[in-house]
Short mmCIF file of N, CA and C in Angstrom, two decimals:
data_model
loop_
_atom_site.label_atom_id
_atom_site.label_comp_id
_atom_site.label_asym_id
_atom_site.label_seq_id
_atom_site.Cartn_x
_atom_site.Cartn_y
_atom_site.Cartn_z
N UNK L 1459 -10.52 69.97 87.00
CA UNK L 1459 -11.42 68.91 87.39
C UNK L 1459 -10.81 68.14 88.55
N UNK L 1460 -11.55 68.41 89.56
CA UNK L 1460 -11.22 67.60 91.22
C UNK L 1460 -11.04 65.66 90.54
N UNK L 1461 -9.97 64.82 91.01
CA UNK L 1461 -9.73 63.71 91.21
C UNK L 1461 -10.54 62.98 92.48
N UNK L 1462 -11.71 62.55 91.67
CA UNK L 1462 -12.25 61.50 92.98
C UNK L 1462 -11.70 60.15 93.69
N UNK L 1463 -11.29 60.12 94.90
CA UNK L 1463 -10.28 59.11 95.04
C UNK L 1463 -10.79 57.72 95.38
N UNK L 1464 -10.62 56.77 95.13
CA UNK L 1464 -11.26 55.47 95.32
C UNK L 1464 -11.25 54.90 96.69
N UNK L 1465 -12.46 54.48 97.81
CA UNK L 1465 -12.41 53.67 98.60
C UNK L 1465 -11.59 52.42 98.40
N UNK L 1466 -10.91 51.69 99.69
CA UNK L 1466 -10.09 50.34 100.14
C UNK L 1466 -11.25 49.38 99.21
N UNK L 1467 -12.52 49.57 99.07
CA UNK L 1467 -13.74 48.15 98.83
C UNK L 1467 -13.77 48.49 97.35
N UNK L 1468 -13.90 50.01 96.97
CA UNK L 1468 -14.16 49.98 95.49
C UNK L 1468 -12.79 49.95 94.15
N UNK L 1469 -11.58 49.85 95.08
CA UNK L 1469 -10.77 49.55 94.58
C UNK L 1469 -10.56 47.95 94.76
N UNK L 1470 -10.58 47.24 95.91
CA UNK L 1470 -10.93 45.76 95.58
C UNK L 1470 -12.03 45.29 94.68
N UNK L 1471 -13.04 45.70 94.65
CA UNK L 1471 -13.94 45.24 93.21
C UNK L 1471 -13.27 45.50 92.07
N UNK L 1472 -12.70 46.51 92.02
CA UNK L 1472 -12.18 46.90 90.55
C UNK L 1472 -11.09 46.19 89.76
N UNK L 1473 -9.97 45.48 91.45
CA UNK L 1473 -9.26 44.52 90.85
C UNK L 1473 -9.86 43.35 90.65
N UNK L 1474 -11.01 43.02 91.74
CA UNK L 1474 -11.81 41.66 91.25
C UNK L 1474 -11.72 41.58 89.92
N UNK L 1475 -12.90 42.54 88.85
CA UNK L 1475 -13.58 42.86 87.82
C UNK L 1475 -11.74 42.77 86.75
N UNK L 1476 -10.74 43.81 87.25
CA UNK L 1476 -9.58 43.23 86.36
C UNK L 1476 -9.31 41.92 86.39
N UNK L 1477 -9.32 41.22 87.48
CA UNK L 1477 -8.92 39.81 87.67
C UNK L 1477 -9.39 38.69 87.03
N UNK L 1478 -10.95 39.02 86.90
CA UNK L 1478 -12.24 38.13 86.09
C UNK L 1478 -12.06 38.38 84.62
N UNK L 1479 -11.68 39.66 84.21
CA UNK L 1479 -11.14 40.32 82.71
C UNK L 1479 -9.61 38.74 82.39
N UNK L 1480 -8.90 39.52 82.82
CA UNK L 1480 -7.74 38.75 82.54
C UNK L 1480 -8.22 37.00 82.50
N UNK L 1481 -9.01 36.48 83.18
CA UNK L 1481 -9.68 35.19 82.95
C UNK L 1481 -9.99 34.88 81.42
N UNK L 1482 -11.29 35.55 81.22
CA UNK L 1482 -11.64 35.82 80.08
C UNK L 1482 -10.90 35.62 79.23
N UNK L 1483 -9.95 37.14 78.65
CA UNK L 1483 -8.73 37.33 77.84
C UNK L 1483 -8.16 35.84 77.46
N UNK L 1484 -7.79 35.50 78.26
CA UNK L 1484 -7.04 34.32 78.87
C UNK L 1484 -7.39 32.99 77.60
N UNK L 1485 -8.60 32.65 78.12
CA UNK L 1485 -9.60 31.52 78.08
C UNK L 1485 -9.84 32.19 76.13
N UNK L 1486 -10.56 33.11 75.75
CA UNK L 1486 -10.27 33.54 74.36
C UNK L 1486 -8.71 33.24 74.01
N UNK L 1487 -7.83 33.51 74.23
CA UNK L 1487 -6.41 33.39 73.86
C UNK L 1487 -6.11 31.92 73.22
N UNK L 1488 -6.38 30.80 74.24
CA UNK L 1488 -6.46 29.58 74.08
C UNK L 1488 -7.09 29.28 72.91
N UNK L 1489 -8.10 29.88 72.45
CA UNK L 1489 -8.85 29.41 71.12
C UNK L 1489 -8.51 29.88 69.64
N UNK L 1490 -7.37 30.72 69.96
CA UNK L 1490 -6.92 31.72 68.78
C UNK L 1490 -6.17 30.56 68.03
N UNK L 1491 -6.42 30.52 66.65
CA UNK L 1491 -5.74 29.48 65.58
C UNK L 1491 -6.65 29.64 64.42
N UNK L 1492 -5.31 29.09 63.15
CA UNK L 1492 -6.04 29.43 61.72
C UNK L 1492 -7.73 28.49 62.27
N UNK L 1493 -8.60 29.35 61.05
CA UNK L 1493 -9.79 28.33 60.71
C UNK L 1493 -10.88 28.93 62.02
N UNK L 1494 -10.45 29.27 63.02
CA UNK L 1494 -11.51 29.87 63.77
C UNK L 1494 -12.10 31.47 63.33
N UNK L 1495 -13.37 31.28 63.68
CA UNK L 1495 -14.05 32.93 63.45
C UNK L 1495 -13.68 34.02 64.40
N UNK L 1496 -13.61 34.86 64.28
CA UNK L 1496 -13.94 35.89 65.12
C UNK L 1496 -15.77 35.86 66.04
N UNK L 1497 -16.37 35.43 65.68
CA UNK L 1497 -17.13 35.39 65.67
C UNK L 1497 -17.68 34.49 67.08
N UNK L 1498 -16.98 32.83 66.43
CA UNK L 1498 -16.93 31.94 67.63
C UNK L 1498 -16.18 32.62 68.72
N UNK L 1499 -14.99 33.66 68.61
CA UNK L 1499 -14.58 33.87 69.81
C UNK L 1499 -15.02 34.47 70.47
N UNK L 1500 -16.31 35.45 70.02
CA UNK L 1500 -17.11 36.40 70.52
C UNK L 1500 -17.85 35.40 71.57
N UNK L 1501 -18.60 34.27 70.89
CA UNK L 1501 -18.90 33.55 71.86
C UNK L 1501 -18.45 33.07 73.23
N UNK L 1502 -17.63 32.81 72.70
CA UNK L 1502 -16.69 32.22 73.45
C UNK L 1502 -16.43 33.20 74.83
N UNK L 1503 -16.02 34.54 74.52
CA UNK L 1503 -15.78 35.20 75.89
C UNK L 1503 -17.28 35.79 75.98
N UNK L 1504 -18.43 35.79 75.52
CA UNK L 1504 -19.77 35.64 75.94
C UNK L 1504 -20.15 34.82 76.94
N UNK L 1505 -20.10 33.50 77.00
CA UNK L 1505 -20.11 32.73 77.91
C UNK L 1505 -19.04 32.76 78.94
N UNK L 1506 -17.80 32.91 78.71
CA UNK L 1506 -16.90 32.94 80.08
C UNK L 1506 -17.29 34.18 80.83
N UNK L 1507 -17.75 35.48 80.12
CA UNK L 1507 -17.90 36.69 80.75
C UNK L 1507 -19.30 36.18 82.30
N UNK L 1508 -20.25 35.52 80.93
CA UNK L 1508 -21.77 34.95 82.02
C UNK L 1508 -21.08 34.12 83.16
N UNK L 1509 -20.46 32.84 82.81
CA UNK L 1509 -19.49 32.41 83.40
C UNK L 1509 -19.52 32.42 85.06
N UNK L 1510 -18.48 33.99 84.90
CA UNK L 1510 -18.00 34.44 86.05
C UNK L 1510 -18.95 35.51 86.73
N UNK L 1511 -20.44 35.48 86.29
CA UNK L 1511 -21.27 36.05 86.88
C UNK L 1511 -20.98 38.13 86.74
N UNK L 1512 -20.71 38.04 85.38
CA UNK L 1512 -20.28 39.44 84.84
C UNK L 1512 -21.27 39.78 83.70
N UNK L 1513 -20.84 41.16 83.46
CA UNK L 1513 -21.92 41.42 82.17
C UNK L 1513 -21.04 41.94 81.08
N UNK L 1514 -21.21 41.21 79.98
CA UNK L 1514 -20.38 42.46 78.75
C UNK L 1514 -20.45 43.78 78.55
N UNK L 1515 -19.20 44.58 78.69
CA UNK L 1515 -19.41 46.23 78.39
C UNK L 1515 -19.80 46.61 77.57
N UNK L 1516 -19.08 45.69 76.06
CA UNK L 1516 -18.90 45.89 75.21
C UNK L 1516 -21.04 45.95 74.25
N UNK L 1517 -21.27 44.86 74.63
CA UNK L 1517 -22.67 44.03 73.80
C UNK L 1517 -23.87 45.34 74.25
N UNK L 1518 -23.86 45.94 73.28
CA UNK L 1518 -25.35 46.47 73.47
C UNK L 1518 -24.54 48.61 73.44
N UNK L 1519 -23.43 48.31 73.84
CA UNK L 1519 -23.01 49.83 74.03
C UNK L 1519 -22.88 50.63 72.82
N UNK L 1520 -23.62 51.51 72.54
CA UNK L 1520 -23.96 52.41 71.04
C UNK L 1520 -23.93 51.64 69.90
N UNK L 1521 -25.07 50.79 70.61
CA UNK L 1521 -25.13 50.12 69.67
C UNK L 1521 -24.45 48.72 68.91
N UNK L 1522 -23.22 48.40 69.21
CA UNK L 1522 -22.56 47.58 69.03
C UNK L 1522 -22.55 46.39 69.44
N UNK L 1523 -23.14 45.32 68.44
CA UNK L 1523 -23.69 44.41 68.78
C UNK L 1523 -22.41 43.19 69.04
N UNK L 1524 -21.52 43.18 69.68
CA UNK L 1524 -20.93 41.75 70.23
C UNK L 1524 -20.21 42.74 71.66
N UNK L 1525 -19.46 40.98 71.89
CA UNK L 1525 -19.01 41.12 73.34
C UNK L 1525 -17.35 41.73 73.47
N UNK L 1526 -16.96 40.92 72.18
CA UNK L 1526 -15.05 41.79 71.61
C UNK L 1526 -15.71 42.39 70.73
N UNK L 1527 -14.18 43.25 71.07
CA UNK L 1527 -14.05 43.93 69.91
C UNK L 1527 -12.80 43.63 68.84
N UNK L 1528 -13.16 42.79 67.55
CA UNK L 1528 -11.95 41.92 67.07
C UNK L 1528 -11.11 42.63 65.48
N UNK L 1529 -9.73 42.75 66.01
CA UNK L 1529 -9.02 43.82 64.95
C UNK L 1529 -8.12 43.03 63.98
N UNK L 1530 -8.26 42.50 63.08
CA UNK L 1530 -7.73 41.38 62.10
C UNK L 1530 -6.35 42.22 61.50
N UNK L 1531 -5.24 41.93 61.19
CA UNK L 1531 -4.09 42.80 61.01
C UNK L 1531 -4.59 44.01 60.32
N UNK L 1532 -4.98 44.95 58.96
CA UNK L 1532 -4.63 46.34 59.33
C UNK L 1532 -5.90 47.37 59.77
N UNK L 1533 -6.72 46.80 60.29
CA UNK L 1533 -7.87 47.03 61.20
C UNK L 1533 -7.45 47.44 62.57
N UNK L 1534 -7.66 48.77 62.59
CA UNK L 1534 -6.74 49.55 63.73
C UNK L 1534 -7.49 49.56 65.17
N UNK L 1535 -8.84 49.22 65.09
CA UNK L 1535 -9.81 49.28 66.21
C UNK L 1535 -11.19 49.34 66.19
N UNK L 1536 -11.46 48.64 67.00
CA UNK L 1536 -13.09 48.07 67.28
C UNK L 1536 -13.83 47.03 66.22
N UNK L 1537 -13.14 46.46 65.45
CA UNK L 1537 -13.56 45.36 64.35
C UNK L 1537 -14.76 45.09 65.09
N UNK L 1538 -15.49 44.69 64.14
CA UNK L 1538 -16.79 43.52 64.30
C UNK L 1538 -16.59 42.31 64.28
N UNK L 1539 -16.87 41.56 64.90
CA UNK L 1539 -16.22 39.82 65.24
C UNK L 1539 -17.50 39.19 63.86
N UNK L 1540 -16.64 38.42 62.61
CA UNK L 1540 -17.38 37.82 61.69
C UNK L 1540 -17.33 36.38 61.28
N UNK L 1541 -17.93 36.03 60.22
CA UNK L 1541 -18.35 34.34 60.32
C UNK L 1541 -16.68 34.22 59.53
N UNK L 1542 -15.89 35.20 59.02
CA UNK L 1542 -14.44 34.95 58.35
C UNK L 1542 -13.46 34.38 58.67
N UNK L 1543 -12.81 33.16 58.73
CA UNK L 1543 -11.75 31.83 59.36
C UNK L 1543 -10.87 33.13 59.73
N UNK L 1544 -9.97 32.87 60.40
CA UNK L 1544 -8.79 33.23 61.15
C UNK L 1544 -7.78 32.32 60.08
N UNK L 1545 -6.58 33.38 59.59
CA UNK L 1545 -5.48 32.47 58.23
C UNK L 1545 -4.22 32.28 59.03
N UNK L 1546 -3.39 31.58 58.97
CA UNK L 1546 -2.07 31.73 59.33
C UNK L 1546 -1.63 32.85 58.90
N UNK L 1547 -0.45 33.41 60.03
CA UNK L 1547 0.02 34.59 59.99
C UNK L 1547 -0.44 35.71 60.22
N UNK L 1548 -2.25 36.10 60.21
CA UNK L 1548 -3.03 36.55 60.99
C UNK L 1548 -2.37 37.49 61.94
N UNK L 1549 -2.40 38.29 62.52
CA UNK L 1549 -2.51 38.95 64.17
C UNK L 1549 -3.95 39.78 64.03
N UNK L 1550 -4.27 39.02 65.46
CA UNK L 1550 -5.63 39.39 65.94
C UNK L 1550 -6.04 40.23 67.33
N UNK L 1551 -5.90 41.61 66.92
CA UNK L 1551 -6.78 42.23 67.92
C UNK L 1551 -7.84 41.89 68.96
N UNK L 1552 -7.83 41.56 70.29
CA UNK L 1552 -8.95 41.27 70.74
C UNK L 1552 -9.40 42.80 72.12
N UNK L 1553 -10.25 43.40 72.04
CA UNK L 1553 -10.55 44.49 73.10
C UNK L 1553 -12.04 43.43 73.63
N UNK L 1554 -11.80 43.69 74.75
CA UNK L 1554 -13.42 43.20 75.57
C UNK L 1554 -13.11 44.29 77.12
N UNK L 1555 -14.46 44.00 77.34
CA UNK L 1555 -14.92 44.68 78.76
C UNK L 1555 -15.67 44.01 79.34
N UNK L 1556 -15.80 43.94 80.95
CA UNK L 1556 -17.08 43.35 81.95
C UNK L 1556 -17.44 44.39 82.41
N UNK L 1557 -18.40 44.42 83.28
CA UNK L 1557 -19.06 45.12 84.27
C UNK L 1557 -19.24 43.83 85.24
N UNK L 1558 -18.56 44.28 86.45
CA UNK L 1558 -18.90 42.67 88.05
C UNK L 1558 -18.96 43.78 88.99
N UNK L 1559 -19.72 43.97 89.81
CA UNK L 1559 -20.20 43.92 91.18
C UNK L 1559 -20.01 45.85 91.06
N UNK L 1560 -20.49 46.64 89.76
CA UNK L 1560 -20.78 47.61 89.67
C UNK L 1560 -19.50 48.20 88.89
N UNK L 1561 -18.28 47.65 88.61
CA UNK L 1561 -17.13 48.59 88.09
C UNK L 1561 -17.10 47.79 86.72
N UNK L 1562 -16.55 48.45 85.72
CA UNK L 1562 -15.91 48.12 85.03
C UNK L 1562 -14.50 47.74 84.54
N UNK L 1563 -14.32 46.73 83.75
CA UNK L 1563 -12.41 46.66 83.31
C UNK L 1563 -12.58 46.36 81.76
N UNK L 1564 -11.51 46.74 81.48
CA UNK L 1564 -11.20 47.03 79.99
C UNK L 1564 -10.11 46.44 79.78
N UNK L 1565 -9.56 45.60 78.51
CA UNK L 1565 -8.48 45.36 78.29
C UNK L 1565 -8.48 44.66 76.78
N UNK L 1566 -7.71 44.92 76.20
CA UNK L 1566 -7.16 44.66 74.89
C UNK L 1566 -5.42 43.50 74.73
N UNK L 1567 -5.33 42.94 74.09
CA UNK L 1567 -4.64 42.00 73.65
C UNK L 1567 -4.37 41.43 72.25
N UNK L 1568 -2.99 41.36 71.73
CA UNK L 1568 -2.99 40.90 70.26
C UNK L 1568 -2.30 40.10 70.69
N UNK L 1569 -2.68 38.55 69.41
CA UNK L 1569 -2.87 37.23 69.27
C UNK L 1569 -1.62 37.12 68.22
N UNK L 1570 -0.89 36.28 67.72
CA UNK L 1570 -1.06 35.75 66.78
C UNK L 1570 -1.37 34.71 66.23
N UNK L 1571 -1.58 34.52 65.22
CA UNK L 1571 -2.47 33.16 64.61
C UNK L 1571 -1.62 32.12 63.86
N UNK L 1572 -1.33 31.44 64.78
CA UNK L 1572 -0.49 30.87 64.12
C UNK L 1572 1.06 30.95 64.14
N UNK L 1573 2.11 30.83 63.11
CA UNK L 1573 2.97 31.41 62.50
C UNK L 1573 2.72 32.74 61.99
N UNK L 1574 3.70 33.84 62.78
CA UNK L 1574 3.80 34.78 62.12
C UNK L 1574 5.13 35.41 61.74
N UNK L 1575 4.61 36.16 60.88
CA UNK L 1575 6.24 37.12 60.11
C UNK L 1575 6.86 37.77 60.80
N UNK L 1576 8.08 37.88 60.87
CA UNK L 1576 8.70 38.74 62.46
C UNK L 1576 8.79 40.11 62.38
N UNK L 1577 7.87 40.77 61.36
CA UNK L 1577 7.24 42.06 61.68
C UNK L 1577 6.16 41.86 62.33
N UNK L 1578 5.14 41.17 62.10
CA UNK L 1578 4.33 40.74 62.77
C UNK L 1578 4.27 40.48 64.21
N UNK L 1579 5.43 39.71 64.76
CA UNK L 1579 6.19 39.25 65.94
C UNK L 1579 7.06 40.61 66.36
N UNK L 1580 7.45 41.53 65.69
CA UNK L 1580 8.16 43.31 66.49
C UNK L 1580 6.81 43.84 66.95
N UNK L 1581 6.09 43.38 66.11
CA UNK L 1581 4.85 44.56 66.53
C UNK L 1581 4.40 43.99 67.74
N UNK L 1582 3.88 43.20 67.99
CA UNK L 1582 3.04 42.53 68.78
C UNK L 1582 4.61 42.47 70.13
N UNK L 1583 5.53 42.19 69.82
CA UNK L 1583 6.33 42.96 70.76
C UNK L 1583 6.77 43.88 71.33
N UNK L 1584 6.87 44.64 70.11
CA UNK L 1584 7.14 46.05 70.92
C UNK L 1584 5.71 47.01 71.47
N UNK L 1585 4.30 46.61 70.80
CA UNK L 1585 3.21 47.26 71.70
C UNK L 1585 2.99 46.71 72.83
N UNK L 1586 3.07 45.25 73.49
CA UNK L 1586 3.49 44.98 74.75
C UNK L 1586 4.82 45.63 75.55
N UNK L 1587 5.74 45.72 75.21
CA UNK L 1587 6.96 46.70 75.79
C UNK L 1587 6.28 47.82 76.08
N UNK L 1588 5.94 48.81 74.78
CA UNK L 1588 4.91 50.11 75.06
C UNK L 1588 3.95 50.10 76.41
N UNK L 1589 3.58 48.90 76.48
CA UNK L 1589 2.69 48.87 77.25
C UNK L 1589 3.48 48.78 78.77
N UNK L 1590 4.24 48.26 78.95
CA UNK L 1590 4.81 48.22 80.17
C UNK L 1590 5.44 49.72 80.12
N UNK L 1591 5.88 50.40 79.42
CA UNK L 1591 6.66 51.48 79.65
C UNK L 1591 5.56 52.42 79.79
N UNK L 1592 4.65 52.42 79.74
CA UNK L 1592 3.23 53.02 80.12
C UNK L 1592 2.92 52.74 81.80
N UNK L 1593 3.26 51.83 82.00
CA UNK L 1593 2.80 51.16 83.40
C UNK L 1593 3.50 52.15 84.26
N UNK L 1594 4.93 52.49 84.04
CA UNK L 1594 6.18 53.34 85.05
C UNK L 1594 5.68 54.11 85.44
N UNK L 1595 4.80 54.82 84.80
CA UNK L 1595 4.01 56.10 85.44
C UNK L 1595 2.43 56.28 85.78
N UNK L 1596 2.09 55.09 86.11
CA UNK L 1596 0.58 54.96 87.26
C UNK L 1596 1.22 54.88 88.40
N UNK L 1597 0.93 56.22 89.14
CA UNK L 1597 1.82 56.26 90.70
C UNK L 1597 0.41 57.36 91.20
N UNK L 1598 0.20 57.58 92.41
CA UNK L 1598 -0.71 58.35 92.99
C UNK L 1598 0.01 59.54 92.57
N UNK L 1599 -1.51 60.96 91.79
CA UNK L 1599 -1.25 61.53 91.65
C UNK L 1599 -0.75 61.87 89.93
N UNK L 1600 -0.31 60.77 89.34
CA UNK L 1600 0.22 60.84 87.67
C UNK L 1600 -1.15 61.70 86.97
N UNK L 1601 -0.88 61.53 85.52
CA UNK L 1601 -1.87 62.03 84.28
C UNK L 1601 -1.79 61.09 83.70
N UNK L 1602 -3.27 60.75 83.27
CA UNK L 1602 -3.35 59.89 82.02
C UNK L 1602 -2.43 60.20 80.58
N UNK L 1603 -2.21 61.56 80.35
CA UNK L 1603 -1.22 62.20 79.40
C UNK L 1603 0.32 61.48 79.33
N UNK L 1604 0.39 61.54 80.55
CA UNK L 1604 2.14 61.31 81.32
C UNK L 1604 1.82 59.81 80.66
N UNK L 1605 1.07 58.79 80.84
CA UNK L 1605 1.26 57.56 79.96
C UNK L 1605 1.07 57.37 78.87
N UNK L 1606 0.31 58.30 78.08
CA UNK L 1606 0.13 57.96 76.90
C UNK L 1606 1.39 58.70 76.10
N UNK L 1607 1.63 60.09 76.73
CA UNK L 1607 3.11 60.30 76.36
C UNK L 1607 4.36 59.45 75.99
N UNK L 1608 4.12 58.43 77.47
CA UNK L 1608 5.38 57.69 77.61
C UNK L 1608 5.32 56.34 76.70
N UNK L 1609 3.72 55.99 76.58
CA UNK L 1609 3.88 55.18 75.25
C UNK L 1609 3.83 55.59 73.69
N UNK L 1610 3.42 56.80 73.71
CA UNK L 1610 3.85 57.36 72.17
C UNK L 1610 4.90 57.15 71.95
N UNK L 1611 6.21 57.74 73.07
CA UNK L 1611 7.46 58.24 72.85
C UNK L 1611 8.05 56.83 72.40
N UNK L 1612 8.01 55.88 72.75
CA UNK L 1612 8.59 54.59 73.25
C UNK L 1612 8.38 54.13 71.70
N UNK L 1613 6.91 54.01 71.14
CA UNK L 1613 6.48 53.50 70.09
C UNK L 1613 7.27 54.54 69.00
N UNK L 1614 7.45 55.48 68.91
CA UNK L 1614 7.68 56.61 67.96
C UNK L 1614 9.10 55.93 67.63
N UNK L 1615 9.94 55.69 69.07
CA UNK L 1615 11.42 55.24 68.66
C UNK L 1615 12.04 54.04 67.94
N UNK L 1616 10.37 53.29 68.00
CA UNK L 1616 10.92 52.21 66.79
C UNK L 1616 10.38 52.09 65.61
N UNK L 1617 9.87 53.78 65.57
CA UNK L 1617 9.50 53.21 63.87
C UNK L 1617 7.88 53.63 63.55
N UNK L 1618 6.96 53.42 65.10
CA UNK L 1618 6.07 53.17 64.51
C UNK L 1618 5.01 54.55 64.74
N UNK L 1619 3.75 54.81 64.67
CA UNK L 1619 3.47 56.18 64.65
C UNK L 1619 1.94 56.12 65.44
N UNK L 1620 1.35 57.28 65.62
CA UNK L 1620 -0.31 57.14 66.10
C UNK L 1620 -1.02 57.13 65.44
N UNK L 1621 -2.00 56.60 65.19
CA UNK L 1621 -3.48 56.96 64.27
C UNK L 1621 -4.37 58.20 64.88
N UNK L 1622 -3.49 59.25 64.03
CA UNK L 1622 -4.55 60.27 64.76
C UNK L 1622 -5.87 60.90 64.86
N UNK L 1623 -6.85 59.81 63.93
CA UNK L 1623 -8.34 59.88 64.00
C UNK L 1623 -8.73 59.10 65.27
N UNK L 1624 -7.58 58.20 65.96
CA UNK L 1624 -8.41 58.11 67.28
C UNK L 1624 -7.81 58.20 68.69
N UNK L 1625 -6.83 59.30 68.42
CA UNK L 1625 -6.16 60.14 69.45
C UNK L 1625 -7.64 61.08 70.08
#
């Protein structure tokens, strides 16, 4: 399969659309604490998404009716955002998407709520590490493989493993 390569303009939209993402993210982050819903936060990056003159990826795509996608500790992906308080000690999954000026961005982020247990605090550390050790190899020319490799490998060495129903 031929690599279609991105125009100078459609790669500036695309960082726009990352740039307006990370806003978002951001602005949800701030609201994370016991006693809040998942639910309100859906709102919440609902309106910042309108906001910034964007559209949710997430709201309406097969069906799936919100704007995050919210993963409450052992909820591995795509939670449904519900009317259920947020508890101390909590870690909270958040995935959202926009669509701005025709591209899309994607990005995911874990919270914690509060005080958490310092397994709680490895994890949420070491899948950010993962994540940067993923980054080393977006260079012109890489495989999407070559990163997910390099964050398996990384994650594997401390312990932790893949869910392979959504490999």
């Amino acid at each position: 399969m031929a690599i279609k390569l991105k125009s100078p303009w459609e790669i500036e939209r695309m960082r726009e659309a990352g740039a307006l993402l990370t806003e978002v993210v951001e602005e949800v982050g701030r609201h994370v604490e016991p006693g809040i819903t998942t639910k309100e936060l859906d709102r919440i990056a609902y309106e910042a998404i309108k906001k910034r003159k964007a559209k949710p990826a997430f709201l309406g795509l097969y069906g799936f009716p919100a704007t995050l996608c919210t993963s409450v500790n052992e909820v591995v992906v795509h939670g449904i955002p519900s009317e259920e308080p947020l508890k101390e000690g909590d870690i909270l999954s958040v995935d959202v998407g926009l669509i701005y000026g025709g591209f899309a961005a994607d990005m995911a982020r874990t919270f914690p709520v509060g005080r958490v247990s310092p397994e709680a605090e490895r994890l949420i550390r070491d899948t950010e590490a993962a994540f940067f050790e993923g980054l080393k190899y977006l260079r012109p020319g890489f495989r999407i493989g070559d990163v997910a490799h390099a964050v398996q490998t990384f994650l594997e060495s401390r312990g932790y493993g893949v869910v392979r129903e959504f490999v």
